[in-house]
Coordinates of C-alpha atoms in Angstrom, one line a residue:
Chain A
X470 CA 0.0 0.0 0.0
X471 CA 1.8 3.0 -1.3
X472 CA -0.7 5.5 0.3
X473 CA -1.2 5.7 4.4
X474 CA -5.0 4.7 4.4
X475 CA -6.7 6.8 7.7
X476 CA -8.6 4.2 9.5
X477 CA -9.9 7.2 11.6
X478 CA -11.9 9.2 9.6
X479 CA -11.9 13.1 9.8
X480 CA -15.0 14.7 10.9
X481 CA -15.3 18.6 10.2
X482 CA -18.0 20.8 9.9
X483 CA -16.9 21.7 6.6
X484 CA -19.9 21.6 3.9
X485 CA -18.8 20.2 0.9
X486 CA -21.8 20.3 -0.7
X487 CA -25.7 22.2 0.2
X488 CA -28.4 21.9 -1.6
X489 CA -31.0 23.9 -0.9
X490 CA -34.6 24.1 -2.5
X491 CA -33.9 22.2 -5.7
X492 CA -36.8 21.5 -8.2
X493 CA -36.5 19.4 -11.4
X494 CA -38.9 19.5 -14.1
X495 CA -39.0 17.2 -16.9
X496 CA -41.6 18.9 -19.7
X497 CA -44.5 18.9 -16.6
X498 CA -42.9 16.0 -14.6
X499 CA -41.6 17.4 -11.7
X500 CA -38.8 14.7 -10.5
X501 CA -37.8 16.7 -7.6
X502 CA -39.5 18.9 -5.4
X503 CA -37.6 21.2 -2.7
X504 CA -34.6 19.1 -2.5
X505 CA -32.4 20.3 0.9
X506 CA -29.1 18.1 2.0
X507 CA -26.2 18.8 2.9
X508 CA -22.8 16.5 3.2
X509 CA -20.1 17.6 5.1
X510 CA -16.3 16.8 4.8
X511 CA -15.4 13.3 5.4
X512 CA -19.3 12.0 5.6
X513 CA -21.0 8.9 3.2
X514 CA -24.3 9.7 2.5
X515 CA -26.0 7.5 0.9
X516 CA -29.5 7.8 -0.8
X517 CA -32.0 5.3 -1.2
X518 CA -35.1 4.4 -2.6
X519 CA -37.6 3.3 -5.6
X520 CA -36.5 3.6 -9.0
X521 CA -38.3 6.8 -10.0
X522 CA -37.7 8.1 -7.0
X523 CA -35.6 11.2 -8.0
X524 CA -32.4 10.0 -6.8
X525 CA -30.4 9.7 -10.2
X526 CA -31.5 12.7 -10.6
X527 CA -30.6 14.4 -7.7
X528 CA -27.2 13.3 -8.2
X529 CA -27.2 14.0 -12.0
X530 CA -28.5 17.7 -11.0
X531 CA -25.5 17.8 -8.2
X532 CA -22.9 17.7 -10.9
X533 CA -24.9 19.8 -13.1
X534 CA -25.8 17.3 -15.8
X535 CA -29.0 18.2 -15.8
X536 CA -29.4 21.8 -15.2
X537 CA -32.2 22.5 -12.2
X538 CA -34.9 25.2 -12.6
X539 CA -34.8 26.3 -9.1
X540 CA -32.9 26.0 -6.0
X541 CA -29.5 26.4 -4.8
X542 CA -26.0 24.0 -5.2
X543 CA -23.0 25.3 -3.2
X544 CA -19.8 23.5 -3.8
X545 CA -17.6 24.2 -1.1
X546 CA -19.8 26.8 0.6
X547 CA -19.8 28.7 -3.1
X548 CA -22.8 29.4 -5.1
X549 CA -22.5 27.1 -8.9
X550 CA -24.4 29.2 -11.4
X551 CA -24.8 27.7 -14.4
X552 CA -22.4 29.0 -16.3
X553 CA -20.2 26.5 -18.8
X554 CA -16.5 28.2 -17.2
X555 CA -17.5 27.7 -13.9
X556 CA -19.4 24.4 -14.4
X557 CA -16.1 23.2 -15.9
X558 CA -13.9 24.3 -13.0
X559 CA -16.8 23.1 -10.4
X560 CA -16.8 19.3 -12.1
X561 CA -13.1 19.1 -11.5
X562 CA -14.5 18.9 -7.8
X563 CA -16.8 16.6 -8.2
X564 CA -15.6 12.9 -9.4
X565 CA -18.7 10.9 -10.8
X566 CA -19.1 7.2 -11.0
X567 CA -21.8 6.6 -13.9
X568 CA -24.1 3.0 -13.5
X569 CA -22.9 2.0 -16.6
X570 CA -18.9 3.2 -16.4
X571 CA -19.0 5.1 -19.6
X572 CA -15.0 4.4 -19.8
X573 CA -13.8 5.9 -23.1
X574 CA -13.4 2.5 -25.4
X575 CA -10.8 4.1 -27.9
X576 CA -8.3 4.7 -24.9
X577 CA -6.1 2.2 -22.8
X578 CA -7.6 1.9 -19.0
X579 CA -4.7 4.5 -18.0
X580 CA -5.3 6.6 -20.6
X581 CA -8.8 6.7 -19.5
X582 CA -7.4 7.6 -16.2
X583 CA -4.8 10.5 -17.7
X584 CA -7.5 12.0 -19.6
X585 CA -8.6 14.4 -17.6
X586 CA -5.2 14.9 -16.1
X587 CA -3.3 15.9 -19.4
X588 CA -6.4 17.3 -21.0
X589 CA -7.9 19.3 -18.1
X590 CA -5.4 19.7 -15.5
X591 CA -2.6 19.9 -18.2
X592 CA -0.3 17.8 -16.1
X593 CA 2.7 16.1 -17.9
X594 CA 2.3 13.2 -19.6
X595 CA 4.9 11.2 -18.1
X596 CA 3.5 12.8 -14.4
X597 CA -0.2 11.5 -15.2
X598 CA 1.0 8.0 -16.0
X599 CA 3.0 7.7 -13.2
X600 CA -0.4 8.8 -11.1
X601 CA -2.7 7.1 -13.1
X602 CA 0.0 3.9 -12.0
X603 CA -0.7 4.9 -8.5
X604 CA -4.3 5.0 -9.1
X605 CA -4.9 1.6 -10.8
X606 CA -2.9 -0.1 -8.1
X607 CA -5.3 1.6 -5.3
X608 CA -8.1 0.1 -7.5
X609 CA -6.4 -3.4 -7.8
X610 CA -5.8 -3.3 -11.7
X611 CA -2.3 -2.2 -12.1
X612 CA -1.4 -4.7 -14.3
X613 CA -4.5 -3.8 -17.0
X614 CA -3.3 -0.4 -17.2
X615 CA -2.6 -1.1 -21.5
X616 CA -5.5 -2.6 -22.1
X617 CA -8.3 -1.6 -23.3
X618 CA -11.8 -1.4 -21.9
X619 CA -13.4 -3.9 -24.0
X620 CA -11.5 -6.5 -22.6
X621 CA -12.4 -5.7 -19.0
X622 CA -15.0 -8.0 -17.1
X623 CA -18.2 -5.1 -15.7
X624 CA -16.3 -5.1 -11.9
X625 CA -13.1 -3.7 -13.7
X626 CA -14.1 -1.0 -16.0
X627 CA -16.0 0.2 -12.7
X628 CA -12.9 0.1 -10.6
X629 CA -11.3 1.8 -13.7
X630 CA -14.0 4.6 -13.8
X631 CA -13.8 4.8 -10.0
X632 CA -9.8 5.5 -10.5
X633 CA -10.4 7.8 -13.6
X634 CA -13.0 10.1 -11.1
X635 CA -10.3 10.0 -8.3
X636 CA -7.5 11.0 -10.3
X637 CA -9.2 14.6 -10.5
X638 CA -8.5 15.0 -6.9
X639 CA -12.5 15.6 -5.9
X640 CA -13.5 17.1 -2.9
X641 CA -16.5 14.5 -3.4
X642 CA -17.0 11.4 -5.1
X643 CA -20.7 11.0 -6.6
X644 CA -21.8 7.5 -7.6
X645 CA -24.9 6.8 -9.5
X646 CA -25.8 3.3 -8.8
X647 CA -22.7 2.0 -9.1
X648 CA -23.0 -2.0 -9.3
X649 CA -26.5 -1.9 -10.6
X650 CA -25.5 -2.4 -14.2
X651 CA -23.2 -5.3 -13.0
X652 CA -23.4 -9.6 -12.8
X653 CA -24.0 -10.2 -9.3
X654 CA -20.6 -11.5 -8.4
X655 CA -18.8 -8.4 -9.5
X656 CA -20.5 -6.7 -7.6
X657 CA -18.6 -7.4 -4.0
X658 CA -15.2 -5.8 -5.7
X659 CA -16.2 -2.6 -6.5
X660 CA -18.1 -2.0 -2.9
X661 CA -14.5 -3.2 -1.5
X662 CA -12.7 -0.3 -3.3
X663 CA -16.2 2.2 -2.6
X664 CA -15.4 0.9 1.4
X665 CA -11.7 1.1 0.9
X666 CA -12.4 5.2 -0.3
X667 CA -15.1 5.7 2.8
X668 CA -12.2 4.5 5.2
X669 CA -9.1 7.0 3.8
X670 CA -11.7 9.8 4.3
X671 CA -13.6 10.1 1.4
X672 CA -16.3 12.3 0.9
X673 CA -18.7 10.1 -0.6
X674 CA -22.7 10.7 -1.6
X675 CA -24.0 7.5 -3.1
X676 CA -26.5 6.4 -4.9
X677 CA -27.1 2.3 -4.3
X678 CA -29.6 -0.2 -3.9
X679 CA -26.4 -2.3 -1.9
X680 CA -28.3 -2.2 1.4
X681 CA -25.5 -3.7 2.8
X682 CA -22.9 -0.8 2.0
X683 CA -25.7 1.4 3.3
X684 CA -25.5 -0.2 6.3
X685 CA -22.0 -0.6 6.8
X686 CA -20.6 2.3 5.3
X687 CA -22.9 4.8 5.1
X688 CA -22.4 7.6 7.7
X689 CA -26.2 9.1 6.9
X690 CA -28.5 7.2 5.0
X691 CA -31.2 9.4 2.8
X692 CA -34.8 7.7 1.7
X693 CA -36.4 9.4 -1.1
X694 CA -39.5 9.2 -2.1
X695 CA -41.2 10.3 -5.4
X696 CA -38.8 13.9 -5.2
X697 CA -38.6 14.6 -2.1
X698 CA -36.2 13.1 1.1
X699 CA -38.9 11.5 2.8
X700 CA -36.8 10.0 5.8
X701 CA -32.7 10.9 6.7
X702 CA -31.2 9.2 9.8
X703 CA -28.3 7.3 10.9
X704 CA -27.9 3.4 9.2
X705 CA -28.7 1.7 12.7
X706 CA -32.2 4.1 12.9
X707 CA -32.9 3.9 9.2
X708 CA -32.8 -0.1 8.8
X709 CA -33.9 -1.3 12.4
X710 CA -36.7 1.5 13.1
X711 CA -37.6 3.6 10.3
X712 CA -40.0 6.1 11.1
X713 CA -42.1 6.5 7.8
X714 CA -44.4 4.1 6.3
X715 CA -43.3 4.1 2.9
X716 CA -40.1 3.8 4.5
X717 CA -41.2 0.5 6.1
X718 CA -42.5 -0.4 3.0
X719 CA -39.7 0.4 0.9
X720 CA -37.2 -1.7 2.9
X721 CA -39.3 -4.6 3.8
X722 CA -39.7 -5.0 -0.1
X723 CA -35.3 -4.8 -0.5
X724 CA -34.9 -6.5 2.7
X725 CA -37.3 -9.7 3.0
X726 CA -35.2 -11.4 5.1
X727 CA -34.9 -8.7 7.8
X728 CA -38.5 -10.2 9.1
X729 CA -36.7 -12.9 11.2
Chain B
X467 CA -11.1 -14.9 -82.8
X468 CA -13.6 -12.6 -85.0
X469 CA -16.4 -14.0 -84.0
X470 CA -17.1 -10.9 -82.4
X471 CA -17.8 -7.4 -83.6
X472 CA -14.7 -5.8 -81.8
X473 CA -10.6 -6.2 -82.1
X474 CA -9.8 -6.8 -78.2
X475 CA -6.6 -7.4 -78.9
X476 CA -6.1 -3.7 -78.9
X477 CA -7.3 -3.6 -75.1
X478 CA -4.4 -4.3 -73.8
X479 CA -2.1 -2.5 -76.5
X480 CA -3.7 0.7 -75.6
X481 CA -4.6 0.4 -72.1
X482 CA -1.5 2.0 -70.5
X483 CA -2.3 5.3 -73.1
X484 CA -4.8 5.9 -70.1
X485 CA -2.9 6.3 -67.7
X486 CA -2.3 9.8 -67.3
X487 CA -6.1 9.9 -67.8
X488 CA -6.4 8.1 -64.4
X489 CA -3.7 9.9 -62.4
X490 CA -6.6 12.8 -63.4
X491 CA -9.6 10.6 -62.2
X492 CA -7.4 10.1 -59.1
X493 CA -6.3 13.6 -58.3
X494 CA -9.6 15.6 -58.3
X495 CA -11.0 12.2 -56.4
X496 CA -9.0 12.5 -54.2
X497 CA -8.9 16.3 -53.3
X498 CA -12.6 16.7 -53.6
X499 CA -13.2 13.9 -51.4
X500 CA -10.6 15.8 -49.1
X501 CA -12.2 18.9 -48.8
X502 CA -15.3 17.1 -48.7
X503 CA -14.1 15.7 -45.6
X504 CA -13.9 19.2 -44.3
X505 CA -17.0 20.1 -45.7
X506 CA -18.6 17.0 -43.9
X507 CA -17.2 17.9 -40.6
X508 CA -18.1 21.2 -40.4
X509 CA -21.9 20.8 -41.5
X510 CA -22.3 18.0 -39.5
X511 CA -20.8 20.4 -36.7
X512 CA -23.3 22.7 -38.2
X513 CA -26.4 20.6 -38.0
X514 CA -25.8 19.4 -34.7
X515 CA -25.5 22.2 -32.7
X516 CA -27.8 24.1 -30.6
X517 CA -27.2 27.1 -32.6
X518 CA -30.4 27.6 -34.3
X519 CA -29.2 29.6 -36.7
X520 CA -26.0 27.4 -37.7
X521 CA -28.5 24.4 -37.9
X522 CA -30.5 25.9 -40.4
X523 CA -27.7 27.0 -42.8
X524 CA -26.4 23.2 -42.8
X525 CA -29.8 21.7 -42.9
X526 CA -30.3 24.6 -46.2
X527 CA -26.7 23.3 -47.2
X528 CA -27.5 19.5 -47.4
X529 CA -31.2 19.9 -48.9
X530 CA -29.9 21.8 -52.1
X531 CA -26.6 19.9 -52.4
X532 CA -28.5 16.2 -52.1
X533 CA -31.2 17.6 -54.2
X534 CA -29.9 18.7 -57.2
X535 CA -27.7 16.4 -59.5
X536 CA -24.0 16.6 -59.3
X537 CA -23.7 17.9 -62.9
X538 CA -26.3 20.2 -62.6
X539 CA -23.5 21.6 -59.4
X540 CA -20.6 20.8 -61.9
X541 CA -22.1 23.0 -64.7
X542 CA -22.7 26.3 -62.2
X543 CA -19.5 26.2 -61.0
X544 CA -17.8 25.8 -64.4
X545 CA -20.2 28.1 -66.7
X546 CA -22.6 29.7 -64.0
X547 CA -20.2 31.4 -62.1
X548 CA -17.9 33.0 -65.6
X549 CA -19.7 36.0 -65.1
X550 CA -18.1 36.6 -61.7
X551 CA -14.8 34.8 -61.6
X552 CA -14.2 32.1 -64.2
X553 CA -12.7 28.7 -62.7
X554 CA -10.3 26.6 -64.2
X555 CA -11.8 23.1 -65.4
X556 CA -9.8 20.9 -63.1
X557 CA -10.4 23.2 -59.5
X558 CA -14.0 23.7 -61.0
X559 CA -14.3 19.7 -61.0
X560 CA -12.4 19.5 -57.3
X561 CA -14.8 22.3 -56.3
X562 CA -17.9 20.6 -57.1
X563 CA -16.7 17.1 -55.8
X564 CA -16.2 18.6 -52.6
X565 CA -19.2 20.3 -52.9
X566 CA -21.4 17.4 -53.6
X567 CA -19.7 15.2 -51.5
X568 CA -19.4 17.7 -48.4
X569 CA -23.1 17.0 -48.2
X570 CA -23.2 13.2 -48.2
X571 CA -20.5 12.7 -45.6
X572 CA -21.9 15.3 -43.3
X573 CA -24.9 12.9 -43.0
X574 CA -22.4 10.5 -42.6
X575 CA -20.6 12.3 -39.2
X576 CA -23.9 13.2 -38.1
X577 CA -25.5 9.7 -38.0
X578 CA -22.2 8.8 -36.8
X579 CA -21.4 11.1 -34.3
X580 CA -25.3 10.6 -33.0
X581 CA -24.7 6.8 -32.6
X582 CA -22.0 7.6 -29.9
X583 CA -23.6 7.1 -26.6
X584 CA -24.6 10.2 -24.9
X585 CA -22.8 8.9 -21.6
X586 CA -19.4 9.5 -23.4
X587 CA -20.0 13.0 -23.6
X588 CA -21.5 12.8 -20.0
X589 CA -18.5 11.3 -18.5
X590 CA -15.8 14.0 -20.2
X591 CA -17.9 16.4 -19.3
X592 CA -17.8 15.3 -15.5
X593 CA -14.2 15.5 -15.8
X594 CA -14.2 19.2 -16.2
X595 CA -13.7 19.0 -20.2
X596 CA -15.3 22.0 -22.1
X597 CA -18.1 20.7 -24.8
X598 CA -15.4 21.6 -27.6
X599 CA -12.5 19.4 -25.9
X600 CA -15.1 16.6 -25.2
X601 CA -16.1 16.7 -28.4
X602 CA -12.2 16.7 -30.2
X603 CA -11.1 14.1 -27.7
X604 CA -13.6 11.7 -26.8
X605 CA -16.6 12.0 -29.4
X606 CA -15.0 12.2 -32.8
X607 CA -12.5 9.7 -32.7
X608 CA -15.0 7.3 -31.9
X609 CA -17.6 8.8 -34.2
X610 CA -14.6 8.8 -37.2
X611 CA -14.5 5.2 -36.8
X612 CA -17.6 4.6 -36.7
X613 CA -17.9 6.4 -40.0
X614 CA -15.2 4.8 -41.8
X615 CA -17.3 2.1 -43.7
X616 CA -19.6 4.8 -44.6
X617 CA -16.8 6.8 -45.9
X618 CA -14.9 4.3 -47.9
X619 CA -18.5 3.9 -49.8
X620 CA -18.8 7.6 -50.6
X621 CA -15.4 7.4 -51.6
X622 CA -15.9 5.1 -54.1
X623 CA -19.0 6.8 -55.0
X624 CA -17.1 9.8 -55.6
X625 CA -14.5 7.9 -58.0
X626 CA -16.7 7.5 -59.9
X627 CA -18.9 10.5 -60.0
X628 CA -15.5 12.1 -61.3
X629 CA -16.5 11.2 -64.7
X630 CA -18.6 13.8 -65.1
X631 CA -15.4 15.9 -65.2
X632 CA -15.0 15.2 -68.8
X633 CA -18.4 17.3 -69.7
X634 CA -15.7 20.3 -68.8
X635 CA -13.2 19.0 -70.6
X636 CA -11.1 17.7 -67.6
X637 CA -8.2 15.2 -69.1
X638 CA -9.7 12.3 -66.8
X639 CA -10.5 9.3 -68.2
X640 CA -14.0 9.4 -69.2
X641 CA -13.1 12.0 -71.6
X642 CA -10.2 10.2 -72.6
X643 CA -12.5 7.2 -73.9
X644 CA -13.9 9.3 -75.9
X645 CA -11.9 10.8 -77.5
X646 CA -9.8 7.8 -78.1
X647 CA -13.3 6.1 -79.0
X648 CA -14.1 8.7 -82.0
X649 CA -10.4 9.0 -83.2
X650 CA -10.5 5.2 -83.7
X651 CA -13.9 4.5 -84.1
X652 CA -13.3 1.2 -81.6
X653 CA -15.7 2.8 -78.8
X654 CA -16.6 -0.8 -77.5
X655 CA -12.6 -1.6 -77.1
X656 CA -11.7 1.9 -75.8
X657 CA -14.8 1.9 -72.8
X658 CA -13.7 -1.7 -71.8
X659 CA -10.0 0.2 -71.1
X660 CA -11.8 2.3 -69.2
X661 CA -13.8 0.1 -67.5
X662 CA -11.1 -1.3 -66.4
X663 CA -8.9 1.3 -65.2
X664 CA -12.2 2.4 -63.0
X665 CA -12.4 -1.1 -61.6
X666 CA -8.9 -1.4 -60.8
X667 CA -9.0 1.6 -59.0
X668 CA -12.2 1.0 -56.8
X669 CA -10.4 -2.6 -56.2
X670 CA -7.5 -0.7 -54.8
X671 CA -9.9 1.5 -52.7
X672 CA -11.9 -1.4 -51.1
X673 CA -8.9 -2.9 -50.3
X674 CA -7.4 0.0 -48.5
X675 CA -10.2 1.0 -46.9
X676 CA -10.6 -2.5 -45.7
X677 CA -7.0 -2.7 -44.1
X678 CA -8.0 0.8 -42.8
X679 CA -11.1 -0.9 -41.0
X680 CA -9.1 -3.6 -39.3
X681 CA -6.7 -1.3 -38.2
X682 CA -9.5 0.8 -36.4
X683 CA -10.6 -2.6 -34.8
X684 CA -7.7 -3.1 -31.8
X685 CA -9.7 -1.1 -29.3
X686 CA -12.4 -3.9 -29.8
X687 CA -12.9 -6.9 -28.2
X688 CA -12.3 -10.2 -31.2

C-alpha cells in the first residue's frame, strides 16, 4: 500500500456540498420537489429508494448534468451558477461514477485515467501516468493499465472509472448506482474499493440499492420518495426502526429477510 | 477470334495510353473527397449544434446539395459562375466534388457522431472538459471510426462521379475514352479500357479502406 489509508476518519464541519430548494422538471414531470441536503467533509451519505424516485437525478443535477430550474448547489460553501466556465472548474471537484462506467473504449484503461489529467489539469504526460500507475494499483488493476476497456470484465471497468474520477482530486466522489449495471458477483469488488475510499476519508454521496454498503458504510442514509427526502437518519435508525411508512415499505420490499 | 464485332486485342495494346487519364480521375478524387471531408465535418458540426441559426444553414446546405444532380453543381461552378470569376476546369471539378460530397459525408458524421452514446459525452464532461474538448477528444475519434465504412462507400461513389469531369473537358479518363473512342472508331474496345482502369482503381480503394477498418478494430474486443 503506497498511500497511508486513515482508518480514523476526519470529521469537520466543513460543507462540501448544500443543496437547498432544488426542483427538477422534466416537460410537466416534476422529478424533484424542494430538495435540501447537505454533506459535510469526510461523511458517506448515501441515498436510497424506488426507482423513479428522483435520486439519479438528484445526483445528475449535483454535478450539473441536468441543469435545475430552481434551487441552490454550493460547492464548497460557493454558489455554482450555471455558467459552462465555472461548471467546468466546479466538475473538476466533483468525481462521478456513472451505472454503466461510460469508460472511453478508444483509450487504454490509464489513458482513461490520464485524460482528464493531461487534458484538463494539463499535467505532464509522463506525471499523469505515473499517477494514473498509482491510481490503478489503489483500484487493484495495475497490471490492465494497457489494455483496453473492451476487454475488461463489468467489476473492472468500474474500478477503472472509480480511479479515472479520483485521479481529478475531488472534494467528493458521486456514484450513480454504481454495481446496478453489473453480474452479481462483480458486484462485492467494487463495494470493496467504494469501502476502501469511505475509510481513507472520502467524501462520498451514493447512490445504491447495496443495502448492505448502506448499512455498513454509510455515515447518513437518505430515503427518497417520489422527489422529495422522505426520511434521513443514521444506518442503525434507518434499517432497524424507520419512522415513515413508505419507508417500512420500501425496505421490507429490498430487505425480506430482515423479518426474522 | 472474329467472332465478335470488336478487335480486343487492342485492349491491352492501348490500355496504359490511359494512364495519365487516371492519375486525373485520381487527383480531383482524391482532393474533392478531401475537402469534402472538411466540408462534412463542419456541416455535421453545423447541423448538430444548438445554434439555431448554424443548424439551419447546414440543414439549407444538405437539402440543395443532395437535391440537385452533381452535374447540374458541376455546370454552375464551371459556366454559371464565368460571369463573376471564371474557374479553371480541373479546381472547377475539385470544387464541385467537394461540394457534392461535403453534403453526403456530413450525414455520414452526423449519423455517426449521434450513434455515440450520450454517456461518453457525459463522463468527459464530469471530468471538467469543455463541450469543444469533449467533443475533439472523446466523441470524434469514436464517431470517425464509426464512419469509416460509410466513408470508404462515398469514396468510391465519388471515383466515380468524377466522370462527369469530362463534360468540362477535364483530361480524366472518361473523356479520354472518348476521344480515343471517335479518333479510332473502336468505342466498344476503348470503354472496356476504361472500365477497367475504374475497376482497378475501386479494387485498390476497397482494399485500403478495408486494411483501414481492421486497423481501427484493436480497441475492440475479437
Amino acid at each position: 500500500m503506497t498511500d497511508s489509508v486513515k482508518i480514523e476518519k476526519i470529521k469537520t464541519d466543513e460543507k462540501i456540498l448544500q443543496i437547498q430548494g432544488l426542483n427538477k422538471w422534466y416537460g410537466d414531470l416534476q422529478v424533484l420537489k424542494g430538495i435540501d441536503l447537505e454533506v459535510k467533509r469526510g461523511e458517506v451519505v448515501v441515498i436510497i429508494g424506488a426507482s423513479g424516485s428522483g435520486k439519479s437525478t438528484l445526483l445528475r443535477c449535483v454535478n450539473f448534468l441536468e441543469k435545475s430550474k430552481k434551487g441552490k448547489i454550493y460547492i464548497s460553501g460557493k454558489l455554482v451558477k450555471h455558467q459552462e466556465k465555472q461548471l467546468n472548474k466546479v466538475r473538476q471537484e466533483l468525481g462521478m461514477v456513472f451505472q454503466h462506467f461510460n469508460l472511453f473504449p478508444h483509450m487504454t484503461v490509464a489513458g482513461n485515467v490520464m485524460e482528464g489529467m493531461v487534458q484538463v489539469k494539463g499535467l505532464p504526460k509522463v506525471e499523469a501516468r505515473k499517477k494514473a500507475e498509482k491510481l490503478l494499483q489503489r483500484v487493484g488493476l495495475e497490471d490492465k493499465a494497457d489494455v483496453y476497456p473492451a476487454m475488461l470484465s463489468g467489476g473492472q471497468k468500474q474500478r477503472v472509472a472509480i480511479a479515472r474520477a479520483l485521479a481529478m482530486e475531488p472534494k467528493i466522489m458521486l456514484f450513480d448506482e454504481p454495481t446496478s449495471a453489473l453480474d452479481p458477483e462483480l458486484v462485492g469488488e467494487v463495494l470493496a474499493v467504494m469501502t476502501k475510499l469511505a475509510q481513507e476519508g472520502m467524501t462520498m454521496l451514493v447512490v445504491t440499492h447495496e443495502m448492505w454498503f448502506a448499512k455498513e458504510v454509510a455515515d447518513r442514509v437518505i430515503f427518497m420518495d417520489d422527489g422529495i427526502i422522505l426520511e434521513e437518519a443514521t444506518p442503525e435508525k434507518m434499517f432497524s426502526a424507520p419512522e415513515n411508512e413508505r419507508t417500512q415499505a420500501f425496505l421490507k420490499q429490498i430487505l425480506p429477510s430482515q423479518q426474522e | 477470334m472474329n467472332i465478335l464485332p470488336w478487335d480486343l486485342s487492342v485492349i491491352p495494346q492501348k490500355f496504359f495510353l490511359f494512364a495519365e487519364a487516371a492519375s486525373y480521375t485520381l487527383q480531383i478524387t482524391f482532393f474533392g473527397v478531401l475537402l469534402g471531408l472538411l466540408i462534412g465535418l463542419v456541416v455535421a458540426l453545423g447541423r448538430l449544434s444548438k445554434n439555431r441559426a448554424l443548424s439551419s444553414l447546414s440543414k439549407a446546405y444538405i437539402f440543395l446539395i443532395r437535391g440537385t444532380p452533381l452535374l447540374v453543381q458541376l455546370f454552375i461552378v464551371y459556366y454559371g459562375l464565368t460571369s463573376i470569376v471564371t474557374i479553371a476546369p480541373i479546381p472547377s471539378a475539385i470544387m464541385a466534388l467537394a461540394v457534392h460530397n461535403g453534403a453526403y459525408i456530413a450525414e455520414i458524421f452526423r449519423g455517426s457522431i449521434q450513434s455515440i452514446h450520450y454517456g461518453q459525452m457525459e463522463a468527459a464532461r464530469s471530468l471538467g472538459m469543455t463541450h469543444g474538448k469533449a467533443m475533439r477528444r472523446i466523441v470524434l475519434p469514436q464517431a470517425f471510426k464509426r464512419a469509416v465504412p460509410s466513408l470508404g462507400n462515398q469514396l468510391i461513389i465519388a471515383l466515380k462521379d468524377s466522370s462527369l469531369a469530362s463534360t468540362i473537358a477535364v483530361p480524366e479518363l472518361m473523356l479520354k475514352g472518348r476521344q480515343m473512342g471517335s479518333s479510332t472508331f473502336m468505342y466498344m474496345e476503348m470503354f472496356i479500357i476504361v472500365g477497367i482502369w475504374y475497376l482497378l482503381m475501386t479494387s485498390v480503394l476497397t482494399y485500403v479502406i478495408h486494411r483501414v477498418e481492421e486497423k481501427l478494430k484493436v480497441s475492440d474486443r475479437d
